mmCIF file of C-alpha atoms in Angstrom:
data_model
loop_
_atom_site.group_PDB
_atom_site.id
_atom_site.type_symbol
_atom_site.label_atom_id
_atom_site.label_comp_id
_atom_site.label_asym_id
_atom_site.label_seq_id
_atom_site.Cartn_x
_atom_site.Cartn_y
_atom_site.Cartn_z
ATOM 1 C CA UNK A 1 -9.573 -118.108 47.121
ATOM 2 C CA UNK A 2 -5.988 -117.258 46.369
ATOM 3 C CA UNK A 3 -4.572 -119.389 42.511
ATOM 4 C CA UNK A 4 -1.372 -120.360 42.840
ATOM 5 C CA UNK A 5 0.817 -118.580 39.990
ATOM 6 C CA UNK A 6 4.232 -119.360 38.852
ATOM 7 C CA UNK A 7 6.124 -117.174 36.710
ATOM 8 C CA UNK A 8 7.050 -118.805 32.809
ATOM 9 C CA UNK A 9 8.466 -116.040 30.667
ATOM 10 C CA UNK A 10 8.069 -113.057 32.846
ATOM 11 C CA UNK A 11 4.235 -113.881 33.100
ATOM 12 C CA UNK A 12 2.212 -115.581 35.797
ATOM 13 C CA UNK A 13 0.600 -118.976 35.220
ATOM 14 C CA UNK A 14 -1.294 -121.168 36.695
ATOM 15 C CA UNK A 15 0.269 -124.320 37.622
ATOM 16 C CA UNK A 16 -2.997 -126.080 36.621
ATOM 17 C CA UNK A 17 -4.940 -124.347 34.246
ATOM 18 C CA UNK A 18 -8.749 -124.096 34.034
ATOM 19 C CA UNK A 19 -10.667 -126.848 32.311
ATOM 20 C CA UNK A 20 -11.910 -125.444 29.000
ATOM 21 C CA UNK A 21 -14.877 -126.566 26.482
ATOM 22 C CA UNK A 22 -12.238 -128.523 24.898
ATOM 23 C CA UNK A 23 -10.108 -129.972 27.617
ATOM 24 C CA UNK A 24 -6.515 -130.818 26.598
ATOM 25 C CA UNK A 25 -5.729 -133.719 29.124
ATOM 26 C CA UNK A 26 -1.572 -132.466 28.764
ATOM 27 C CA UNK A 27 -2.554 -129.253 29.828
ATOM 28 C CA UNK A 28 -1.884 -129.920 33.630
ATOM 29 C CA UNK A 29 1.457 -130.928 35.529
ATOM 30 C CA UNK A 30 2.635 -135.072 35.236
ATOM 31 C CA UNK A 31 1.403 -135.578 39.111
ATOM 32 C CA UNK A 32 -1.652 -134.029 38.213
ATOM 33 C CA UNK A 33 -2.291 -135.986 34.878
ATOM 34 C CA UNK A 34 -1.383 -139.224 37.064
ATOM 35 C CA UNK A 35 -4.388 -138.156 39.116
ATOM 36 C CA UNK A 36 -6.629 -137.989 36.676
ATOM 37 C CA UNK A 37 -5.809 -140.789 34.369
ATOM 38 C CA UNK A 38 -6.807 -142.552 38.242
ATOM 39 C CA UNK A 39 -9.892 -141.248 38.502
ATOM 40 C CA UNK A 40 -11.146 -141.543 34.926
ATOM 41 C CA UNK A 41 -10.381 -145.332 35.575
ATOM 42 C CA UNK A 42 -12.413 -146.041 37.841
ATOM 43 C CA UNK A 43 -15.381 -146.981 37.813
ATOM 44 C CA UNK A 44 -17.132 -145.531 40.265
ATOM 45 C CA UNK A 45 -15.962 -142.257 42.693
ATOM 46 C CA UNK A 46 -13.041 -142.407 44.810
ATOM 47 C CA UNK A 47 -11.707 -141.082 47.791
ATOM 48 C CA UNK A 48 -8.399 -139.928 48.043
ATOM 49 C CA UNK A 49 -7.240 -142.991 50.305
ATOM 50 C CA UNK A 50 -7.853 -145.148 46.939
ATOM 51 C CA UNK A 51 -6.034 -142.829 45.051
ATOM 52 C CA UNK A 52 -3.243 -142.860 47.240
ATOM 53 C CA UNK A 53 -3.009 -146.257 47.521
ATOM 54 C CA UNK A 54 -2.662 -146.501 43.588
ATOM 55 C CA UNK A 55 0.079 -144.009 43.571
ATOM 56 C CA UNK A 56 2.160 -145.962 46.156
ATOM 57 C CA UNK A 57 1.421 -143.817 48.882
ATOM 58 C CA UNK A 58 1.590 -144.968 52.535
ATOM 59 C CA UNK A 59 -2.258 -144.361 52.610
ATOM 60 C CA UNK A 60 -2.335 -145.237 55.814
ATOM 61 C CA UNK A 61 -0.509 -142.704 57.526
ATOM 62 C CA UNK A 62 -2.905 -139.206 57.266
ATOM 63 C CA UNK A 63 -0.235 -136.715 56.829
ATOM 64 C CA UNK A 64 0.555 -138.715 53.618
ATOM 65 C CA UNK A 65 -2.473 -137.950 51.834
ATOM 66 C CA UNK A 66 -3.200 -134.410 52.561
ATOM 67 C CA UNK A 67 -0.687 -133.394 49.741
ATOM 68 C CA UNK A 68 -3.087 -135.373 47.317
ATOM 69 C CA UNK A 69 -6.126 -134.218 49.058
ATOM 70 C CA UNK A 70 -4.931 -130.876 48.092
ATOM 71 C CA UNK A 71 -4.263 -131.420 44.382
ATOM 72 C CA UNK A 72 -7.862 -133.501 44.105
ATOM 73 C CA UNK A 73 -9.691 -130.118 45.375
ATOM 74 C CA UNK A 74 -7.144 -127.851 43.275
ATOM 75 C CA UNK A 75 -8.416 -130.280 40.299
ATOM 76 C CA UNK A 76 -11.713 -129.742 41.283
ATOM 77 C CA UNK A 77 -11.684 -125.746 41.580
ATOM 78 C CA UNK A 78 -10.358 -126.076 38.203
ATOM 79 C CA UNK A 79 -13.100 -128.093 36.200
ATOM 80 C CA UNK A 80 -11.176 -131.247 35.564
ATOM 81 C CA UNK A 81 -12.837 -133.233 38.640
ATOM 82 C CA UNK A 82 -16.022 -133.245 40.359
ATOM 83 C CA UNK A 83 -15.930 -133.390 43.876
ATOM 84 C CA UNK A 84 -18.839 -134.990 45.769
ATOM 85 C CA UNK A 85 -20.445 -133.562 48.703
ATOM 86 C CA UNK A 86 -19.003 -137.152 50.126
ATOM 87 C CA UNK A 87 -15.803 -136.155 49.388
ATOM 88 C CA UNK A 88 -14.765 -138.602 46.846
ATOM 89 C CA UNK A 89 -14.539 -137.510 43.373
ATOM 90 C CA UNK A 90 -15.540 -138.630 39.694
ATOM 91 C CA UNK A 91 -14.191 -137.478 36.429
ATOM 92 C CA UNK A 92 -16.079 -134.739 34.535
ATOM 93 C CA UNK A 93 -17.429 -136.520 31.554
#
């Protein structure tokens, strides 16, 4: 799996960092907090369409939501989200 890195300072960084024991919820980027903050909310798992939809995204048109299907997973692979085997995903409580 290749991390995306940017460079702050002359060092790489992740864009969104790795979910520690003590999660800071600031730690990743605005569009990524927006995510979550969607997730959490709800009350049961969701599927990307639903978050989509609550971002103002034309949810039905599939190209659309592959960009958020993306960051979901990347949120995933990082500890902040679980992902279901369904595909829809629930907040790491």
């Amino acid at each position: 799996m290749v991390l995306v890195k940017a460079q702050v300072a002359g060092r790489a960084v992740l864009l969104v960092p790795h979910r520690g024991g003590d999660p800071d919820e600031t730690a990743p980027p605005g569009d990524y907090r927006r995510i979550l903050q969607i997730v959490q909310a709800a009350d049961d798992p969701v599927r990307g369409r639903a978050v989509g939809e609550e971002l103002g995204l034309e949810a039905v048109v599939r190209g659309k939501l592959e960009p958020l299907r993306a960051k979901l997973t990347k949120l995933a692979d990082r500890g902040w989200l679980y992902k279901r085997l369904d595909g829809r995903s629930t907040a790491r409580r």
